[in-house]
mmCIF file of C-alpha atoms in Angstrom:
data_model
loop_
_atom_site.group_PDB
_atom_site.id
_atom_site.type_symbol
_atom_site.label_atom_id
_atom_site.label_comp_id
_atom_site.label_asym_id
_atom_site.label_seq_id
_atom_site.Cartn_x
_atom_site.Cartn_y
_atom_site.Cartn_z
ATOM 1 C CA UNK K 558 13.882 12.328 13.622
ATOM 2 C CA UNK K 559 10.937 13.489 11.560
ATOM 3 C CA UNK K 560 10.208 10.143 9.904
ATOM 4 C CA UNK K 561 7.373 8.124 11.392
ATOM 5 C CA UNK K 562 6.904 4.383 11.264
ATOM 6 C CA UNK K 563 3.622 2.668 11.902
ATOM 7 C CA UNK K 564 2.203 -0.809 12.229
ATOM 8 C CA UNK K 565 -1.533 -1.342 11.777
ATOM 9 C CA UNK K 566 -2.889 -4.631 13.159
ATOM 10 C CA UNK K 567 -6.152 -5.629 11.503
ATOM 11 C CA UNK K 568 -8.445 -8.535 12.498
ATOM 12 C CA UNK K 569 -10.689 -9.437 9.585
ATOM 13 C CA UNK K 570 -14.336 -10.157 10.413
ATOM 14 C CA UNK K 571 -15.544 -13.686 9.508
ATOM 15 C CA UNK K 572 -16.888 -13.820 5.969
ATOM 16 C CA UNK K 573 -15.406 -10.439 5.039
ATOM 17 C CA UNK K 574 -12.048 -11.476 3.548
ATOM 18 C CA UNK K 575 -12.890 -10.820 -0.110
ATOM 19 C CA UNK K 576 -14.394 -7.409 0.660
ATOM 20 C CA UNK K 577 -11.376 -6.629 2.845
ATOM 21 C CA UNK K 578 -9.025 -7.513 -0.044
ATOM 22 C CA UNK K 579 -11.006 -5.334 -2.456
ATOM 23 C CA UNK K 580 -10.864 -2.360 -0.098
ATOM 24 C CA UNK K 581 -7.186 -2.951 0.717
ATOM 25 C CA UNK K 582 -6.443 -2.754 -3.018
ATOM 26 C CA UNK K 583 -8.373 0.524 -3.151
ATOM 27 C CA UNK K 584 -6.264 1.876 -0.269
ATOM 28 C CA UNK K 585 -3.055 0.785 -2.011
ATOM 29 C CA UNK K 586 -4.100 2.505 -5.243
ATOM 30 C CA UNK K 587 -4.822 5.709 -3.337
ATOM 31 C CA UNK K 588 -1.394 5.631 -1.695
ATOM 32 C CA UNK K 589 0.356 4.995 -5.018
ATOM 33 C CA UNK K 590 -1.423 7.783 -6.845
ATOM 34 C CA UNK K 591 -2.153 10.449 -4.228
ATOM 35 C CA UNK K 592 0.254 10.289 -1.275
ATOM 36 C CA UNK K 593 3.410 12.363 -1.644
ATOM 37 C CA UNK K 594 5.215 11.465 1.577
ATOM 38 C CA UNK K 595 4.448 7.785 2.132
ATOM 39 C CA UNK K 596 7.766 5.912 2.019
ATOM 40 C CA UNK K 597 6.519 2.385 2.719
ATOM 41 C CA UNK K 598 3.094 0.752 2.672
ATOM 42 C CA UNK K 599 3.291 -3.050 2.847
ATOM 43 C CA UNK K 600 0.432 -5.438 3.684
ATOM 44 C CA UNK K 601 0.951 -8.938 5.143
ATOM 45 C CA UNK K 602 -1.626 -11.661 5.849
ATOM 46 C CA UNK K 603 -1.452 -14.254 8.587
ATOM 47 C CA UNK K 604 -1.290 -17.844 7.388
ATOM 48 C CA UNK K 605 -5.055 -18.309 7.839
ATOM 49 C CA UNK K 606 -5.971 -14.869 6.395
ATOM 50 C CA UNK K 607 -7.756 -13.836 9.580
ATOM 51 C CA UNK K 608 -5.347 -10.980 10.326
ATOM 52 C CA UNK K 609 -3.334 -8.452 8.380
ATOM 53 C CA UNK K 610 -0.370 -6.278 9.335
ATOM 54 C CA UNK K 611 0.351 -3.059 7.476
ATOM 55 C CA UNK K 612 3.877 -1.663 7.762
ATOM 56 C CA UNK K 613 3.993 2.044 7.002
ATOM 57 C CA UNK K 614 6.662 4.757 6.885
ATOM 58 C CA UNK K 615 6.026 8.445 6.414
ATOM 59 C CA UNK K 616 8.417 11.307 5.673
ATOM 60 C CA UNK K 617 6.926 13.253 8.601
ATOM 61 C CA UNK K 618 3.680 14.008 10.440
ATOM 62 C CA UNK K 619 2.352 16.087 7.538
ATOM 63 C CA UNK K 620 2.751 13.112 5.209
ATOM 64 C CA UNK K 621 0.903 10.883 7.703
ATOM 65 C CA UNK K 622 -1.932 13.429 7.911
ATOM 66 C CA UNK K 623 -2.085 13.589 4.110
ATOM 67 C CA UNK K 624 -2.348 9.784 4.024
ATOM 68 C CA UNK K 625 -5.269 9.773 6.477
ATOM 69 C CA UNK K 626 -7.050 12.470 4.455
ATOM 70 C CA UNK K 627 -6.452 10.716 1.132
ATOM 71 C CA UNK K 628 -7.805 7.377 2.367
ATOM 72 C CA UNK K 629 -10.934 8.933 3.875
ATOM 73 C CA UNK K 630 -13.923 6.886 2.689
ATOM 74 C CA UNK K 631 -11.823 3.863 1.697
ATOM 75 C CA UNK K 632 -10.461 3.551 5.231
ATOM 76 C CA UNK K 633 -13.930 3.987 6.728
ATOM 77 C CA UNK K 634 -15.236 1.200 4.481
ATOM 78 C CA UNK K 635 -12.240 -1.017 5.324
ATOM 79 C CA UNK K 636 -13.083 -0.762 9.022
ATOM 80 C CA UNK K 637 -16.515 -2.202 8.257
ATOM 81 C CA UNK K 638 -14.677 -5.454 7.373
ATOM 82 C CA UNK K 639 -12.177 -5.538 10.248
ATOM 83 C CA UNK K 640 -11.200 -4.163 13.618
ATOM 84 C CA UNK K 641 -7.785 -2.799 14.317
ATOM 85 C CA UNK K 642 -5.185 -1.110 16.415
ATOM 86 C CA UNK K 643 -1.813 0.382 15.713
ATOM 87 C CA UNK K 644 1.513 1.676 16.867
ATOM 88 C CA UNK K 645 3.415 4.751 15.748
ATOM 89 C CA UNK K 646 7.155 4.971 16.291
ATOM 90 C CA UNK K 647 8.672 8.437 16.234
ATOM 91 C CA UNK K 648 7.601 11.867 17.378
ATOM 92 C CA UNK K 649 4.174 12.704 15.914
ATOM 93 C CA UNK K 650 3.164 16.362 15.747
ATOM 94 C CA UNK K 651 0.395 17.692 17.997
ATOM 95 C CA UNK K 652 -1.779 18.010 14.858
ATOM 96 C CA UNK K 653 -1.330 14.326 14.030
ATOM 97 C CA UNK K 654 -2.029 13.287 17.623
ATOM 98 C CA UNK K 655 -5.239 15.344 17.544
ATOM 99 C CA UNK K 656 -6.289 13.664 14.265
ATOM 100 C CA UNK K 657 -5.734 10.245 15.875
ATOM 101 C CA UNK K 658 -7.780 10.974 19.015
ATOM 102 C CA UNK K 659 -10.208 8.150 19.666
ATOM 103 C CA UNK K 660 -8.261 5.639 17.546
ATOM 104 C CA UNK K 661 -6.675 2.640 19.296
ATOM 105 C CA UNK K 662 -3.126 3.813 18.557
ATOM 106 C CA UNK K 663 -0.114 3.771 20.865
ATOM 107 C CA UNK K 664 2.942 5.930 20.290
ATOM 108 C CA UNK K 665 6.551 5.018 20.994
ATOM 109 C CA UNK K 666 9.244 7.681 21.306
ATOM 110 C CA UNK K 667 12.718 7.202 19.822
ATOM 111 C CA UNK K 668 15.297 5.714 22.145
ATOM 112 C CA UNK K 669 18.206 4.240 20.186
ATOM 113 C CA UNK K 670 18.923 3.542 16.543
ATOM 114 C CA UNK K 671 21.769 3.110 14.105
#
C-alpha cells in the first residue's frame, strides 16, 4: 500500500479566523495548481469555526513530500493563525518521516482494509 492518508487537526487562534481562511484558500490553490500526486484535500470547519480538519490522500510518500515543499511559505504563515497536529495512515518512507521530524504527527500502520 503506497497510498497515504492524513488528517490534520487545526485549532484556530482567537481573532485569526479571516486570516486563516485567506491562507487556507492560498494552500488550496497551490494544491490545485502545483501538486501532482495529491488525491484528496478537503477542509472542514467545526460548527463554531474554532477548529478545522483537513482530510488528505497522497499517491505515495513522494507526493506527500512534494505537497509539503509546494506549500512552503503558505503553510508557515497558516501556522501563525492556528496550532495543529496530525495523523498519517499508511507506510511513509524514511525520507518523509525525516521531513516530518519535530511535527506533532502520529503514524498508523495498515492493519485491515477492503
